[in-house]
Amino acid sequence: ILRGSEARPHLKPYMASLQLDGQHVCGGFLIAEQWVLSAAHCTEETDGKLFQVLLGAHSLTEPEPHKRLYRVRAQFPHPGSNIHNNKDDLLLLQLEEKAELNSDVRVLPFQREDRDVAADTECEVAGWGTIDHSGRRPDKLQQVQRPVISRDVCNHRTRHDGTVTRNMMCTDSRRKDTCKGDSGGPLVCDGVAEGVVTAGSRVCGNYKKPAIYTRIAPYAAWIDSVMASADG
Ligand SMILES: NCc1cccc(NC(=O)c2cccc3[nH]c(C(N)=O)cc23)c1
């Protein structure tokens, strides 16, 4: 998160850190006791290894009362996701066991009504992604509030030039923005997860490249079917 602020500890108890060998790679969030939603692009450089999922954390390194690392039983990238574009950039992770829910670990509801969030709506995004252009990484969860911009503005030829589909949404990226390592985290508007951070053009903090999110509502049926079909 560029030019955000430290989140109030454990006030976003749905936040997950997807880790490999103890390193934060991507964000994610708890959508059910045994399920985390993130971005399919996060698996690009994992060489087939399964993530571990850190829940209940504010600091990535300090001991905290309800912080716990969960193993992943299975990972389900959306079948339409691919490395060449941002389409269907969603990843479902089934935890080895149900997460223990408590004051620091909580499920976040996601939007099921497929209707665009109005432009200028202020939404919040959080993550342990890079906090400056030198790629510095935070120890503590960061957050930033960003206004939604219309798909038409986001698709202007000087911005994302028509690549933003109806299954995506955008927020203004002037100065304050998402960045490397924030992918997979939720865009929360009025307490509901409306989108999942995607790297898009990978650019951070440049108003000409608004942040792009995969809208969740169009994928509610896919999410429900994967959760229903997986064992346990
Ligand atoms: N503001 C939109 C936004 C949201 C989330 C992430 C990103 N930016 C990256 O993720 C990124 C940035 C720079 C070099 C990078 N290299 C790689 C990579 N996978 O090799 C990713 C990146 C941008």
Coordinates of N, CA, C and O and ligand atoms in Angstrom, one line a residue, residues 2 25-26 41-42 44-45 129-130 160 171-173 176-184 197-206 209-213, ligand 1:
L2 N 0.7 2.1 -1.0 CA 1.6 3.3 -1.1 C 0.8 4.5 -0.4 O -0.4 4.7 -0.6
V25 N 3.6 -13.1 0.4 CA 3.6 -13.0 -1.0 C 2.4 -12.2 -1.5 O 2.5 -11.3 -2.3
C26 N 1.2 -12.5 -1.0 CA 0.0 -11.8 -1.4 C -1.0 -11.7 -0.3 O -0.9 -12.4 0.8
H41 N -3.1 -14.7 -9.9 CA -1.7 -14.3 -10.3 C -0.8 -14.5 -9.2 O 0.4 -14.6 -9.5
C42 N -1.2 -14.7 -8.0 CA -0.3 -14.9 -6.8 C 0.4 -16.2 -7.0 O 1.5 -16.4 -6.3
E44 N 1.8 -17.3 -9.6 CA 2.6 -17.3 -10.8 C 4.1 -17.7 -10.5 O 4.7 -18.5 -11.2
E45 N 4.6 -17.3 -9.4 CA 6.0 -17.6 -9.2 C 6.2 -18.5 -8.0 O 7.2 -18.5 -7.3
G129 N 1.6 -5.2 1.3 CA 2.4 -4.9 0.1 C 3.3 -3.8 0.3 O 3.3 -3.1 1.3
T130 N 4.1 -3.5 -0.8 CA 5.2 -2.5 -0.7 C 4.6 -1.1 -0.4 O 3.5 -0.8 -0.9
H160 N -6.6 2.7 -19.0 CA -6.4 1.3 -19.3 C -7.0 0.9 -20.6 O -7.1 -0.3 -21.0
T171 N -10.2 2.0 -8.9 CA -10.2 3.1 -7.9 C -9.0 4.0 -8.4 O -8.1 3.6 -9.0
D172 N -9.2 5.3 -8.0 CA -8.2 6.3 -8.3 C -6.8 5.9 -7.7 O -6.8 5.4 -6.6
S173 N -5.8 6.2 -8.5 CA -4.4 5.7 -8.0 C -3.5 6.9 -7.9 O -2.3 6.7 -7.9
K176 N -1.9 7.7 -3.5 CA -2.3 6.6 -2.7 C -2.8 5.4 -3.5 O -3.6 5.6 -4.4
D177 N -2.2 4.2 -3.3 CA -2.5 3.1 -4.2 C -2.1 1.8 -3.6 O -1.4 1.7 -2.6
T178 N -2.6 0.7 -4.3 CA -2.2 -0.6 -4.0 C -0.9 -0.9 -4.7 O -0.5 -0.2 -5.7
C179 N -0.1 -1.8 -4.3 CA 1.1 -2.1 -5.0 C 1.6 -3.6 -4.7 O 0.8 -4.4 -4.2
K180 N 2.8 -3.9 -5.2 CA 3.2 -5.3 -5.2 C 3.0 -5.9 -3.8 O 3.5 -5.4 -2.8
G181 N 2.3 -7.1 -3.7 CA 2.1 -7.8 -2.5 C 0.7 -7.5 -1.9 O 0.3 -8.2 -1.0
D182 N 0.0 -6.5 -2.5 CA -1.3 -6.2 -2.0 C -2.3 -7.1 -2.8 O -3.5 -7.2 -2.5
S183 N -1.9 -7.6 -4.0 CA -2.8 -8.5 -4.8 C -3.5 -9.5 -3.9 O -2.9 -10.1 -3.0
G184 N -4.8 -9.7 -4.2 CA -5.5 -10.8 -3.5 C -6.3 -10.2 -2.3 O -7.3 -10.9 -1.9
V197 N -8.0 -7.2 -5.2 CA -6.9 -6.5 -5.8 C -6.2 -7.4 -6.9 O -5.9 -8.5 -6.6
T198 N -6.1 -6.8 -8.1 CA -5.3 -7.5 -9.1 C -4.1 -6.6 -9.5 O -4.3 -5.3 -9.4
A199 N -3.0 -7.1 -9.9 CA -1.8 -6.3 -10.2 C -2.0 -5.4 -11.4 O -1.5 -4.3 -11.6
G200 N -2.9 -5.9 -12.4 CA -3.2 -5.1 -13.6 C -1.9 -4.8 -14.3 O -1.1 -5.6 -14.6
S201 N -1.7 -3.4 -14.5 CA -0.5 -3.0 -15.2 C 0.7 -3.0 -14.3 O 1.8 -2.6 -14.7
R202 N 0.6 -3.5 -13.1 CA 1.7 -3.6 -12.1 C 2.2 -2.2 -11.6 O 3.0 -2.1 -10.7
V203 N 1.7 -1.1 -12.3 CA 2.1 0.2 -11.9 C 1.5 0.6 -10.6 O 0.4 0.2 -10.3
C204 N 2.2 1.4 -9.8 CA 1.7 1.8 -8.5 C 1.8 3.3 -8.3 O 2.8 3.9 -8.7
G205 N 0.7 3.9 -7.9 CA 0.7 5.3 -7.5 C 0.8 6.3 -8.7 O 1.1 7.5 -8.5
N206 N 0.4 5.8 -9.9 CA 0.4 6.7 -11.1 C -1.0 6.9 -11.5 O -1.7 5.9 -11.8
K209 N -2.7 5.1 -14.3 CA -3.0 3.7 -14.3 C -3.8 3.4 -13.0 O -3.2 2.9 -12.0
P210 N -5.1 3.6 -13.0 CA -5.9 3.4 -11.9 C -5.8 1.9 -11.4 O -5.5 1.0 -12.2
A211 N -6.0 1.7 -10.1 CA -5.9 0.3 -9.6 C -7.2 -0.4 -10.1 O -8.2 0.1 -10.2
I212 N -6.9 -1.7 -10.4 CA -8.0 -2.6 -10.9 C -8.3 -3.7 -9.9 O -7.3 -4.2 -9.3
Y213 N -9.5 -4.0 -9.8 CA -10.0 -5.1 -8.9 C -10.9 -6.0 -9.7 O -11.7 -5.6 -10.6
Ligands
LIG1 N1 -1.7 -0.4 -8.3 C1 -2.0 -1.6 -8.9 C2 -1.3 -2.7 -8.4 C3 -1.9 -3.6 -7.5 C4 -1.2 -4.7 -7.0 C5 0.1 -5.0 -7.4 C6 0.8 -4.1 -8.3 N2 2.0 -4.2 -8.7 C7 2.8 -5.3 -8.7 O1 2.4 -6.4 -8.3 C8 4.2 -5.2 -9.2 C9 4.8 -3.9 -9.2 C10 6.1 -3.8 -9.6 C11 6.9 -4.8 -10.0 C12 6.2 -6.1 -10.0 N3 6.7 -7.3 -10.4 C13 5.7 -8.2 -10.2 C14 5.9 -9.6 -10.4 N4 4.9 -10.4 -10.1 O2 7.0 -10.0 -10.9 C15 4.6 -7.6 -9.7 C16 4.9 -6.2 -9.6 C17 0.0 -3.0 -8.7

